[in-house]
Amino acid sequence: MQATVSQQKKKSAGFRLKKALKRYWQLYLLLALPVLYVLIFSYKPMAGIQIAFKKFSAREGIWGGDWVGFYYFAKFFDTYKFWEILRNTLVISVYQVIAQIPIPIILALCINCIRNKGYKKTVQMLSYMPHFISTVVMVSMLMQLFNTRSGLIVLMFRSIGIEIGDIFASPAAFPHLFVWSGVWQNAGWGTIIYLAALAGVDPAQHEAAIVDGATRFQRCIYVDFPVIIPTMVILLIMDMGRVMSLGFEKVYLMQNDLNISASEIISTYVYKIGLTGSADYSYSTAISLFNSVVNLVLIILTNAFSRKVSGSGLF
């Protein structure tokens, strides 16, 4: 009896699937393209993860080589650079997440309060523009601004009797320079999602708040801000999933022998181990896998904490 019911359910599910495919075949065909892209470029390369547990040989390929287990992970944990690299990665990443959360929210709330449409569009456009500056150009701009001989910011401080020295040579200044230049570059772009969320605010709530005598600032805090909290939580969870994956290009371009103690992070170390010097692919893959596992753990923990505290999460 149970087998018959199970077969009927399977037939019913198969019928519904065929009916949906026949009715919405255009949508499924459109969906097939990104699915194929993910399968080919995201899941298929994951077969290469196995070389983190093998002594890789280019002649034998990823399916060859001798298994060494967790040898390369232990090698990374035992290296004298491990704690320095991990500390730099976490400090810069967490600092970046904390700094980048409030600025786009404040900017979005301020832009949403602007009544003049022309001025509002101008502010939006000017705040978005830095996002389209390439990483190489951005770092070049920073080098020019903080040039010890002709940099604009250095000369401004020097004119009031303050000598700031070579910022790019200071390990202590590296995290601040990296994070706040990124905040300036991406703050306007980050407001797009928040402005879209604010567009869904019911005008009746503002009208009721005005009748109750609420000021514009109070309406921002008690009417607009609660609407973007779920969006803020989702973006925070996604950011926490990238805590260990700082942008390689910008860090590498800003890195030099004088600030290496504060600028050497996991991604730059993997590049140096895997593609320069000894080109140890197994070792660099093991480090990258460790990095990905930590990111996965962080995103799961952040999502669980968010669900417990706010009731909303990514999954």
PDB file of C-alpha atoms in Angstrom:
ATOM      1  CA  MET A   1       0.000   0.000   0.000  1.00  0.00           C
ATOM      2  CA  GLN A   2       2.762   2.446   0.956  1.00  0.00           C
ATOM      3  CA  ALA A   3       4.715   1.522  -2.193  1.00  0.00           C
ATOM      4  CA  THR A   4       1.650   2.263  -4.341  1.00  0.00           C
ATOM      5  CA  VAL A   5       1.144   5.680  -2.692  1.00  0.00           C
ATOM      6  CA  SER A   6       4.850   6.488  -3.159  1.00  0.00           C
ATOM      7  CA  GLN A   7       4.682   5.561  -6.856  1.00  0.00           C
ATOM      8  CA  GLN A   8       1.586   7.712  -7.328  1.00  0.00           C
ATOM      9  CA  LYS A   9       3.342  10.678  -5.697  1.00  0.00           C
ATOM     10  CA  LYS A  10       6.372  10.214  -7.968  1.00  0.00           C
ATOM     11  CA  LYS A  11       4.137  10.044 -11.057  1.00  0.00           C
ATOM     12  CA  SER A  12       2.263  13.140  -9.897  1.00  0.00           C
ATOM     13  CA  ALA A  13       5.511  15.052  -9.299  1.00  0.00           C
ATOM     14  CA  GLY A  14       6.835  13.957 -12.698  1.00  0.00           C
ATOM     15  CA  PHE A  15       3.626  15.083 -14.385  1.00  0.00           C
ATOM     16  CA  ARG A  16       3.769  18.497 -12.690  1.00  0.00           C
ATOM     17  CA  LEU A  17       7.419  18.898 -13.729  1.00  0.00           C
ATOM     18  CA  LYS A  18       6.651  18.040 -17.370  1.00  0.00           C
ATOM     19  CA  LYS A  19       3.704  20.438 -17.332  1.00  0.00           C
ATOM     20  CA  ALA A  20       5.849  23.238 -15.877  1.00  0.00           C
ATOM     21  CA  LEU A  21       8.648  22.588 -18.409  1.00  0.00           C
ATOM     22  CA  LYS A  22       6.145  22.680 -21.270  1.00  0.00           C
ATOM     23  CA  ARG A  23       4.476  25.848 -20.033  1.00  0.00           C
ATOM     24  CA  TYR A  24       7.531  27.831 -18.960  1.00  0.00           C
ATOM     25  CA  TRP A  25      10.191  26.372 -21.273  1.00  0.00           C
ATOM     26  CA  GLN A  26      11.479  29.855 -22.178  1.00  0.00           C
ATOM     27  CA  LEU A  27      12.238  30.651 -18.534  1.00  0.00           C
ATOM     28  CA  TYR A  28      13.933  27.291 -17.976  1.00  0.00           C
ATOM     29  CA  LEU A  29      15.997  27.792 -21.123  1.00  0.00           C
ATOM     30  CA  LEU A  30      17.033  31.219 -19.859  1.00  0.00           C
ATOM     31  CA  LEU A  31      17.876  29.704 -16.460  1.00  0.00           C
ATOM     32  CA  ALA A  32      19.995  27.000 -18.098  1.00  0.00           C
ATOM     33  CA  LEU A  33      22.688  29.507 -19.147  1.00  0.00           C
ATOM     34  CA  PRO A  34      23.696  30.703 -15.630  1.00  0.00           C
ATOM     35  CA  VAL A  35      23.337  27.139 -14.299  1.00  0.00           C
ATOM     36  CA  LEU A  36      25.759  25.862 -16.950  1.00  0.00           C
ATOM     37  CA  TYR A  37      28.110  28.739 -16.193  1.00  0.00           C
ATOM     38  CA  VAL A  38      28.167  27.862 -12.481  1.00  0.00           C
ATOM     39  CA  LEU A  39      28.606  24.142 -13.173  1.00  0.00           C
ATOM     40  CA  ILE A  40      31.457  24.654 -15.643  1.00  0.00           C
ATOM     41  CA  PHE A  41      33.380  27.475 -13.978  1.00  0.00           C
ATOM     42  CA  SER A  42      32.545  26.952 -10.275  1.00  0.00           C
ATOM     43  CA  TYR A  43      31.865  23.280  -9.613  1.00  0.00           C
ATOM     44  CA  LYS A  44      34.021  21.526 -12.215  1.00  0.00           C
ATOM     45  CA  PRO A  45      37.263  23.253 -11.073  1.00  0.00           C
ATOM     46  CA  MET A  46      36.564  22.029  -7.521  1.00  0.00           C
ATOM     47  CA  ALA A  47      38.067  18.697  -8.605  1.00  0.00           C
ATOM     48  CA  GLY A  48      41.424  20.442  -8.330  1.00  0.00           C
ATOM     49  CA  ILE A  49      40.979  20.782  -4.561  1.00  0.00           C
ATOM     50  CA  GLN A  50      42.412  17.290  -4.199  1.00  0.00           C
ATOM     51  CA  ILE A  51      45.939  18.532  -4.930  1.00  0.00           C
ATOM     52  CA  ALA A  52      45.883  20.169  -1.481  1.00  0.00           C
ATOM     53  CA  PHE A  53      46.139  16.604  -0.148  1.00  0.00           C
ATOM     54  CA  LYS A  54      48.635  15.369  -2.748  1.00  0.00           C
ATOM     55  CA  LYS A  55      52.197  15.998  -3.796  1.00  0.00           C
ATOM     56  CA  PHE A  56      51.276  17.610  -7.082  1.00  0.00           C
ATOM     57  CA  SER A  57      53.234  16.899 -10.221  1.00  0.00           C
ATOM     58  CA  ALA A  58      52.513  18.715 -13.487  1.00  0.00           C
ATOM     59  CA  ARG A  59      53.455  15.583 -15.401  1.00  0.00           C
ATOM     60  CA  GLU A  60      50.903  13.388 -13.596  1.00  0.00           C
ATOM     61  CA  GLY A  61      48.185  16.047 -13.320  1.00  0.00           C
ATOM     62  CA  ILE A  62      45.616  16.545 -10.567  1.00  0.00           C
ATOM     63  CA  TRP A  63      44.560  12.880 -10.643  1.00  0.00           C
ATOM     64  CA  GLY A  64      48.119  11.662 -10.120  1.00  0.00           C
ATOM     65  CA  GLY A  65      50.667  12.225  -7.373  1.00  0.00           C
ATOM     66  CA  ASP A  66      51.039  10.662  -3.956  1.00  0.00           C
ATOM     67  CA  TRP A  67      48.569  11.367  -1.152  1.00  0.00           C
ATOM     68  CA  VAL A  68      50.121  13.265   1.742  1.00  0.00           C
ATOM     69  CA  GLY A  69      46.973  13.970   3.747  1.00  0.00           C
ATOM     70  CA  PHE A  70      47.082  17.173   5.802  1.00  0.00           C
ATOM     71  CA  TYR A  71      50.822  17.648   5.400  1.00  0.00           C
ATOM     72  CA  TYR A  72      50.548  21.011   3.619  1.00  0.00           C
ATOM     73  CA  PHE A  73      47.980  22.315   6.103  1.00  0.00           C
ATOM     74  CA  ALA A  74      50.302  21.436   8.979  1.00  0.00           C
ATOM     75  CA  LYS A  75      53.159  23.066   7.081  1.00  0.00           C
ATOM     76  CA  PHE A  76      51.190  26.294   6.806  1.00  0.00           C
ATOM     77  CA  PHE A  77      50.149  26.247  10.464  1.00  0.00           C
ATOM     78  CA  ASP A  78      53.767  25.666  11.535  1.00  0.00           C
ATOM     79  CA  THR A  79      55.279  28.427   9.415  1.00  0.00           C
ATOM     80  CA  TYR A  80      56.522  31.459  11.306  1.00  0.00           C
ATOM     81  CA  LYS A  81      54.379  33.709   9.089  1.00  0.00           C
ATOM     82  CA  PHE A  82      51.064  31.974   9.870  1.00  0.00           C
ATOM     83  CA  TRP A  83      49.931  34.111  12.807  1.00  0.00           C
ATOM     84  CA  GLU A  84      51.140  37.336  11.178  1.00  0.00           C
ATOM     85  CA  ILE A  85      49.302  36.597   7.918  1.00  0.00           C
ATOM     86  CA  LEU A  86      46.138  35.474   9.728  1.00  0.00           C
ATOM     87  CA  ARG A  87      46.203  38.541  11.986  1.00  0.00           C
ATOM     88  CA  ASN A  88      46.676  40.936   9.055  1.00  0.00           C
ATOM     89  CA  THR A  89      43.865  39.301   7.087  1.00  0.00           C
ATOM     90  CA  LEU A  90      41.402  39.367   9.989  1.00  0.00           C
ATOM     91  CA  VAL A  91      42.299  42.878  11.171  1.00  0.00           C
ATOM     92  CA  ILE A  92      41.933  44.468   7.733  1.00  0.00           C
ATOM     93  CA  SER A  93      38.832  42.426   6.824  1.00  0.00           C
ATOM     94  CA  VAL A  94      36.898  43.058  10.045  1.00  0.00           C
ATOM     95  CA  TYR A  95      37.952  46.708   9.999  1.00  0.00           C
ATOM     96  CA  GLN A  96      36.668  46.975   6.428  1.00  0.00           C
ATOM     97  CA  VAL A  97      33.321  45.338   7.248  1.00  0.00           C
ATOM     98  CA  ILE A  98      32.766  47.594  10.272  1.00  0.00           C
ATOM     99  CA  ALA A  99      33.723  50.750   8.346  1.00  0.00           C
ATOM    100  CA  GLN A 100      31.665  49.951   5.248  1.00  0.00           C
ATOM    101  CA  ILE A 101      28.384  49.147   7.009  1.00  0.00           C
ATOM    102  CA  PRO A 102      27.260  52.568   8.350  1.00  0.00           C
ATOM    103  CA  ILE A 103      28.497  54.903   5.584  1.00  0.00           C
ATOM    104  CA  PRO A 104      26.245  53.626   2.726  1.00  0.00           C
ATOM    105  CA  ILE A 105      23.267  53.500   5.117  1.00  0.00           C
ATOM    106  CA  ILE A 106      23.755  57.101   6.270  1.00  0.00           C
ATOM    107  CA  LEU A 107      24.337  58.240   2.682  1.00  0.00           C
ATOM    108  CA  ALA A 108      21.218  56.421   1.448  1.00  0.00           C
ATOM    109  CA  LEU A 109      19.058  57.949   4.200  1.00  0.00           C
ATOM    110  CA  CYS A 110      20.399  61.421   3.406  1.00  0.00           C
ATOM    111  CA  ILE A 111      19.855  61.030  -0.356  1.00  0.00           C
ATOM    112  CA  ASN A 112      16.353  59.705   0.280  1.00  0.00           C
ATOM    113  CA  CYS A 113      15.536  62.875   2.248  1.00  0.00           C
ATOM    114  CA  ILE A 114      16.500  65.205  -0.633  1.00  0.00           C
ATOM    115  CA  ARG A 115      13.379  66.692  -2.206  1.00  0.00           C
ATOM    116  CA  ASN A 116      14.959  68.428  -5.208  1.00  0.00           C
ATOM    117  CA  LYS A 117      15.092  65.686  -7.879  1.00  0.00           C
ATOM    118  CA  GLY A 118      17.839  67.337  -9.923  1.00  0.00           C
ATOM    119  CA  TYR A 119      20.092  67.805  -6.912  1.00  0.00           C
ATOM    120  CA  LYS A 120      19.284  64.259  -5.738  1.00  0.00           C
ATOM    121  CA  LYS A 121      20.336  62.727  -9.064  1.00  0.00           C
ATOM    122  CA  THR A 122      23.513  64.823  -9.106  1.00  0.00           C
ATOM    123  CA  VAL A 123      24.493  63.642  -5.618  1.00  0.00           C
ATOM    124  CA  GLN A 124      23.792  60.038  -6.581  1.00  0.00           C
ATOM    125  CA  MET A 125      25.874  60.280  -9.749  1.00  0.00           C
ATOM    126  CA  LEU A 126      28.836  61.924  -7.995  1.00  0.00           C
ATOM    127  CA  SER A 127      28.767  59.340  -5.192  1.00  0.00           C
ATOM    128  CA  TYR A 128      28.619  56.427  -7.663  1.00  0.00           C
ATOM    129  CA  MET A 129      31.476  57.639  -9.886  1.00  0.00           C
ATOM    130  CA  PRO A 130      34.459  56.532  -7.725  1.00  0.00           C
ATOM    131  CA  HIS A 131      33.231  52.917  -7.906  1.00  0.00           C
ATOM    132  CA  PHE A 132      34.154  52.811 -11.600  1.00  0.00           C
ATOM    133  CA  ILE A 133      37.779  53.783 -10.986  1.00  0.00           C
ATOM    134  CA  SER A 134      39.984  50.758 -11.610  1.00  0.00           C
ATOM    135  CA  THR A 135      42.104  49.355  -8.794  1.00  0.00           C
ATOM    136  CA  VAL A 136      45.358  50.287 -10.528  1.00  0.00           C
ATOM    137  CA  VAL A 137      44.231  53.879 -11.055  1.00  0.00           C
ATOM    138  CA  MET A 138      42.955  54.071  -7.476  1.00  0.00           C
ATOM    139  CA  VAL A 139      46.291  52.988  -6.005  1.00  0.00           C
ATOM    140  CA  SER A 140      48.125  55.362  -8.353  1.00  0.00           C
ATOM    141  CA  MET A 141      45.943  58.227  -7.110  1.00  0.00           C
ATOM    142  CA  LEU A 142      46.766  57.334  -3.507  1.00  0.00           C
ATOM    143  CA  MET A 143      50.480  57.263  -4.296  1.00  0.00           C
ATOM    144  CA  GLN A 144      50.271  60.671  -5.915  1.00  0.00           C
ATOM    145  CA  LEU A 145      48.213  62.188  -3.088  1.00  0.00           C
ATOM    146  CA  PHE A 146      50.602  60.897  -0.418  1.00  0.00           C
ATOM    147  CA  ASN A 147      53.829  61.447  -2.324  1.00  0.00           C
ATOM    148  CA  THR A 148      56.360  62.815   0.199  1.00  0.00           C
ATOM    149  CA  ARG A 149      57.635  65.490  -2.213  1.00  0.00           C
ATOM    150  CA  SER A 150      54.626  66.659  -4.225  1.00  0.00           C
ATOM    151  CA  GLY A 151      51.559  64.910  -2.798  1.00  0.00           C
ATOM    152  CA  LEU A 152      48.554  67.192  -2.321  1.00  0.00           C
ATOM    153  CA  ILE A 153      47.624  65.840   1.122  1.00  0.00           C
ATOM    154  CA  VAL A 154      51.251  65.875   2.308  1.00  0.00           C
ATOM    155  CA  LEU A 155      51.654  69.484   1.167  1.00  0.00           C
ATOM    156  CA  MET A 156      48.391  70.498   2.872  1.00  0.00           C
ATOM    157  CA  PHE A 157      49.555  69.093   6.205  1.00  0.00           C
ATOM    158  CA  ARG A 158      53.031  70.568   5.709  1.00  0.00           C
ATOM    159  CA  SER A 159      51.518  74.022   5.153  1.00  0.00           C
ATOM    160  CA  ILE A 160      50.063  73.956   8.683  1.00  0.00           C
ATOM    161  CA  GLY A 161      53.280  72.642  10.222  1.00  0.00           C
ATOM    162  CA  ILE A 162      52.451  68.916  10.364  1.00  0.00           C
ATOM    163  CA  GLU A 163      54.853  66.407   8.825  1.00  0.00           C
ATOM    164  CA  ILE A 164      53.111  63.091   8.151  1.00  0.00           C
ATOM    165  CA  GLY A 165      56.027  61.317   6.494  1.00  0.00           C
ATOM    166  CA  ASP A 166      55.751  58.477   3.999  1.00  0.00           C
ATOM    167  CA  ILE A 167      52.333  56.877   4.570  1.00  0.00           C
ATOM    168  CA  PHE A 168      53.037  53.960   2.224  1.00  0.00           C
ATOM    169  CA  ALA A 169      56.116  53.059   4.243  1.00  0.00           C
ATOM    170  CA  SER A 170      54.199  52.885   7.537  1.00  0.00           C
ATOM    171  CA  PRO A 171      52.796  49.466   8.552  1.00  0.00           C
ATOM    172  CA  ALA A 172      50.493  51.157  11.088  1.00  0.00           C
ATOM    173  CA  ALA A 173      48.941  53.372   8.398  1.00  0.00           C
ATOM    174  CA  PHE A 174      48.360  50.592   5.854  1.00  0.00           C
ATOM    175  CA  PRO A 175      45.021  49.258   7.227  1.00  0.00           C
ATOM    176  CA  HIS A 176      43.559  52.771   7.543  1.00  0.00           C
ATOM    177  CA  LEU A 177      44.678  53.781   4.047  1.00  0.00           C
ATOM    178  CA  PHE A 178      43.363  50.557   2.515  1.00  0.00           C
ATOM    179  CA  VAL A 179      39.993  50.564   4.297  1.00  0.00           C
ATOM    180  CA  TRP A 180      39.033  54.234   4.059  1.00  0.00           C
ATOM    181  CA  SER A 181      40.046  54.573   0.430  1.00  0.00           C
ATOM    182  CA  GLY A 182      37.744  51.589  -0.216  1.00  0.00           C
ATOM    183  CA  VAL A 183      34.941  53.206   1.769  1.00  0.00           C
ATOM    184  CA  TRP A 184      35.251  56.379  -0.304  1.00  0.00           C
ATOM    185  CA  GLN A 185      35.300  54.387  -3.541  1.00  0.00           C
ATOM    186  CA  ASN A 186      32.339  52.097  -2.802  1.00  0.00           C
ATOM    187  CA  ALA A 187      30.082  54.074  -0.459  1.00  0.00           C
ATOM    188  CA  GLY A 188      27.957  55.527  -3.249  1.00  0.00           C
ATOM    189  CA  TRP A 189      27.621  52.201  -5.015  1.00  0.00           C
ATOM    190  CA  GLY A 190      26.558  50.550  -1.771  1.00  0.00           C
ATOM    191  CA  THR A 191      23.625  52.947  -1.431  1.00  0.00           C
ATOM    192  CA  ILE A 192      21.881  51.504  -4.507  1.00  0.00           C
ATOM    193  CA  ILE A 193      20.411  48.517  -2.650  1.00  0.00           C
ATOM    194  CA  TYR A 194      19.417  50.618   0.354  1.00  0.00           C
ATOM    195  CA  LEU A 195      17.712  53.229  -1.837  1.00  0.00           C
ATOM    196  CA  ALA A 196      15.793  50.430  -3.556  1.00  0.00           C
ATOM    197  CA  ALA A 197      14.655  49.191  -0.138  1.00  0.00           C
ATOM    198  CA  LEU A 198      13.666  52.718   0.917  1.00  0.00           C
ATOM    199  CA  ALA A 199      11.525  53.030  -2.205  1.00  0.00           C
ATOM    200  CA  GLY A 200       9.216  50.446  -0.639  1.00  0.00           C
ATOM    201  CA  VAL A 201       8.402  52.578   2.407  1.00  0.00           C
ATOM    202  CA  ASP A 202       4.646  53.182   2.684  1.00  0.00           C
ATOM    203  CA  PRO A 203       3.981  56.964   2.304  1.00  0.00           C
ATOM    204  CA  ALA A 204       1.093  56.581   4.741  1.00  0.00           C
ATOM    205  CA  GLN A 205       3.597  55.914   7.531  1.00  0.00           C
ATOM    206  CA  HIS A 206       5.326  59.251   6.848  1.00  0.00           C
ATOM    207  CA  GLU A 207       1.969  61.023   6.722  1.00  0.00           C
ATOM    208  CA  ALA A 208       0.965  59.520  10.066  1.00  0.00           C
ATOM    209  CA  ALA A 209       4.340  60.490  11.563  1.00  0.00           C
ATOM    210  CA  ILE A 210       3.923  64.090  10.322  1.00  0.00           C
ATOM    211  CA  VAL A 211       0.470  64.263  11.889  1.00  0.00           C
ATOM    212  CA  ASP A 212       1.994  63.066  15.165  1.00  0.00           C
ATOM    213  CA  GLY A 213       4.544  65.884  14.975  1.00  0.00           C
ATOM    214  CA  ALA A 214       7.638  63.834  14.056  1.00  0.00           C
ATOM    215  CA  THR A 215      10.582  65.759  12.614  1.00  0.00           C
ATOM    216  CA  ARG A 216      12.347  64.687   9.397  1.00  0.00           C
ATOM    217  CA  PHE A 217      15.175  63.172  11.413  1.00  0.00           C
ATOM    218  CA  GLN A 218      12.744  61.205  13.573  1.00  0.00           C
ATOM    219  CA  ARG A 219      10.997  59.900  10.461  1.00  0.00           C
ATOM    220  CA  CYS A 220      14.372  58.713   9.133  1.00  0.00           C
ATOM    221  CA  ILE A 221      15.096  56.857  12.354  1.00  0.00           C
ATOM    222  CA  TYR A 222      11.671  55.394  13.110  1.00  0.00           C
ATOM    223  CA  VAL A 223      10.107  54.976   9.633  1.00  0.00           C
ATOM    224  CA  ASP A 224      12.903  54.620   7.051  1.00  0.00           C
ATOM    225  CA  PHE A 225      15.636  52.858   9.027  1.00  0.00           C
ATOM    226  CA  PRO A 226      13.558  49.824  10.172  1.00  0.00           C
ATOM    227  CA  VAL A 227      12.729  49.090   6.522  1.00  0.00           C
ATOM    228  CA  ILE A 228      16.391  48.631   5.545  1.00  0.00           C
ATOM    229  CA  ILE A 229      17.363  46.486   8.552  1.00  0.00           C
ATOM    230  CA  PRO A 230      16.626  43.141   6.770  1.00  0.00           C
ATOM    231  CA  THR A 231      18.675  44.306   3.769  1.00  0.00           C
ATOM    232  CA  MET A 232      21.486  45.388   6.075  1.00  0.00           C
ATOM    233  CA  VAL A 233      21.483  41.964   7.752  1.00  0.00           C
ATOM    234  CA  ILE A 234      21.675  40.111   4.425  1.00  0.00           C
ATOM    235  CA  LEU A 235      24.567  42.282   3.215  1.00  0.00           C
ATOM    236  CA  LEU A 236      26.358  41.824   6.547  1.00  0.00           C
ATOM    237  CA  ILE A 237      26.095  38.037   6.255  1.00  0.00           C
ATOM    238  CA  MET A 238      27.452  38.171   2.699  1.00  0.00           C
ATOM    239  CA  ASP A 239      30.293  40.437   3.806  1.00  0.00           C
ATOM    240  CA  MET A 240      31.181  38.066   6.636  1.00  0.00           C
ATOM    241  CA  GLY A 241      31.441  35.290   4.068  1.00  0.00           C
ATOM    242  CA  ARG A 242      34.200  37.286   2.393  1.00  0.00           C
ATOM    243  CA  VAL A 243      36.066  38.287   5.533  1.00  0.00           C
ATOM    244  CA  MET A 244      39.080  36.138   4.690  1.00  0.00           C
ATOM    245  CA  SER A 245      38.987  37.026   0.985  1.00  0.00           C
ATOM    246  CA  LEU A 246      40.302  40.544   0.717  1.00  0.00           C
ATOM    247  CA  GLY A 247      40.839  42.011  -2.726  1.00  0.00           C
ATOM    248  CA  PHE A 248      44.214  40.699  -3.869  1.00  0.00           C
ATOM    249  CA  GLU A 249      44.927  43.370  -6.472  1.00  0.00           C
ATOM    250  CA  LYS A 250      44.687  46.423  -4.257  1.00  0.00           C
ATOM    251  CA  VAL A 251      46.667  44.927  -1.378  1.00  0.00           C
ATOM    252  CA  TYR A 252      49.372  43.663  -3.730  1.00  0.00           C
ATOM    253  CA  LEU A 253      49.695  47.027  -5.474  1.00  0.00           C
ATOM    254  CA  MET A 254      49.925  48.910  -2.165  1.00  0.00           C
ATOM    255  CA  GLN A 255      52.381  46.419  -0.713  1.00  0.00           C
ATOM    256  CA  ASN A 256      56.108  47.142  -0.396  1.00  0.00           C
ATOM    257  CA  ASP A 257      59.080  45.949   1.642  1.00  0.00           C
ATOM    258  CA  LEU A 258      58.491  48.589   4.319  1.00  0.00           C
ATOM    259  CA  ASN A 259      54.833  47.811   5.078  1.00  0.00           C
ATOM    260  CA  ILE A 260      54.979  44.052   4.423  1.00  0.00           C
ATOM    261  CA  SER A 261      54.528  43.258   8.129  1.00  0.00           C
ATOM    262  CA  ALA A 262      50.998  44.725   7.982  1.00  0.00           C
ATOM    263  CA  SER A 263      50.102  44.135   4.332  1.00  0.00           C
ATOM    264  CA  GLU A 264      50.931  40.458   3.842  1.00  0.00           C
ATOM    265  CA  ILE A 265      47.564  38.659   3.757  1.00  0.00           C
ATOM    266  CA  ILE A 266      46.518  35.160   2.758  1.00  0.00           C
ATOM    267  CA  SER A 267      45.714  35.988  -0.874  1.00  0.00           C
ATOM    268  CA  THR A 268      49.062  37.691  -1.525  1.00  0.00           C
ATOM    269  CA  TYR A 269      50.921  34.909   0.284  1.00  0.00           C
ATOM    270  CA  VAL A 270      49.135  32.289  -1.851  1.00  0.00           C
ATOM    271  CA  TYR A 271      50.122  34.175  -5.002  1.00  0.00           C
ATOM    272  CA  LYS A 272      53.761  34.279  -3.968  1.00  0.00           C
ATOM    273  CA  ILE A 273      53.809  30.603  -2.979  1.00  0.00           C
ATOM    274  CA  GLY A 274      51.848  29.313  -5.964  1.00  0.00           C
ATOM    275  CA  LEU A 275      52.912  31.469  -8.896  1.00  0.00           C
ATOM    276  CA  THR A 276      56.304  32.907  -7.981  1.00  0.00           C
ATOM    277  CA  GLY A 277      59.415  31.445  -6.425  1.00  0.00           C
ATOM    278  CA  SER A 278      59.075  27.672  -5.951  1.00  0.00           C
ATOM    279  CA  ALA A 279      55.554  27.534  -7.486  1.00  0.00           C
ATOM    280  CA  ASP A 280      54.314  25.022  -4.912  1.00  0.00           C
ATOM    281  CA  TYR A 281      50.776  24.386  -6.191  1.00  0.00           C
ATOM    282  CA  SER A 282      49.818  21.875  -3.496  1.00  0.00           C
ATOM    283  CA  TYR A 283      50.885  24.194  -0.698  1.00  0.00           C
ATOM    284  CA  SER A 284      49.077  27.219  -2.169  1.00  0.00           C
ATOM    285  CA  THR A 285      45.919  25.149  -2.777  1.00  0.00           C
ATOM    286  CA  ALA A 286      45.935  23.976   0.837  1.00  0.00           C
ATOM    287  CA  ILE A 287      46.180  27.579   2.061  1.00  0.00           C
ATOM    288  CA  SER A 288      43.334  28.668  -0.237  1.00  0.00           C
ATOM    289  CA  LEU A 289      41.187  25.753   0.924  1.00  0.00           C
ATOM    290  CA  PHE A 290      41.796  26.699   4.549  1.00  0.00           C
ATOM    291  CA  ASN A 291      40.788  30.263   3.663  1.00  0.00           C
ATOM    292  CA  SER A 292      37.538  29.082   2.024  1.00  0.00           C
ATOM    293  CA  VAL A 293      36.614  26.821   4.945  1.00  0.00           C
ATOM    294  CA  VAL A 294      37.044  29.703   7.407  1.00  0.00           C
ATOM    295  CA  ASN A 295      34.822  31.894   5.194  1.00  0.00           C
ATOM    296  CA  LEU A 296      32.159  29.171   5.112  1.00  0.00           C
ATOM    297  CA  VAL A 297      32.216  28.786   8.895  1.00  0.00           C
ATOM    298  CA  LEU A 298      31.966  32.553   9.398  1.00  0.00           C
ATOM    299  CA  ILE A 299      28.985  32.937   7.068  1.00  0.00           C
ATOM    300  CA  ILE A 300      27.133  30.045   8.769  1.00  0.00           C
ATOM    301  CA  LEU A 301      27.799  31.425  12.261  1.00  0.00           C
ATOM    302  CA  THR A 302      26.812  34.968  11.237  1.00  0.00           C
ATOM    303  CA  ASN A 303      23.593  33.709   9.637  1.00  0.00           C
ATOM    304  CA  ALA A 304      22.712  31.670  12.739  1.00  0.00           C
ATOM    305  CA  PHE A 305      23.414  34.639  15.025  1.00  0.00           C
ATOM    306  CA  SER A 306      21.336  36.923  12.813  1.00  0.00           C
ATOM    307  CA  ARG A 307      18.389  34.524  12.835  1.00  0.00           C
ATOM    308  CA  LYS A 308      18.549  34.257  16.603  1.00  0.00           C
ATOM    309  CA  VAL A 309      18.810  38.015  17.222  1.00  0.00           C
ATOM    310  CA  SER A 310      16.786  39.628  14.422  1.00  0.00           C
ATOM    311  CA  GLY A 311      14.741  36.747  13.046  1.00  0.00           C
ATOM    312  CA  SER A 312      16.056  37.201   9.492  1.00  0.00           C
ATOM    313  CA  GLY A 313      18.911  35.590   7.654  1.00  0.00           C
ATOM    314  CA  LEU A 314      20.285  34.610   4.257  1.00  0.00           C
ATOM    315  CA  PHE A 315      19.235  30.959   4.568  1.00  0.00           C
TER     316      PHE A 315
END
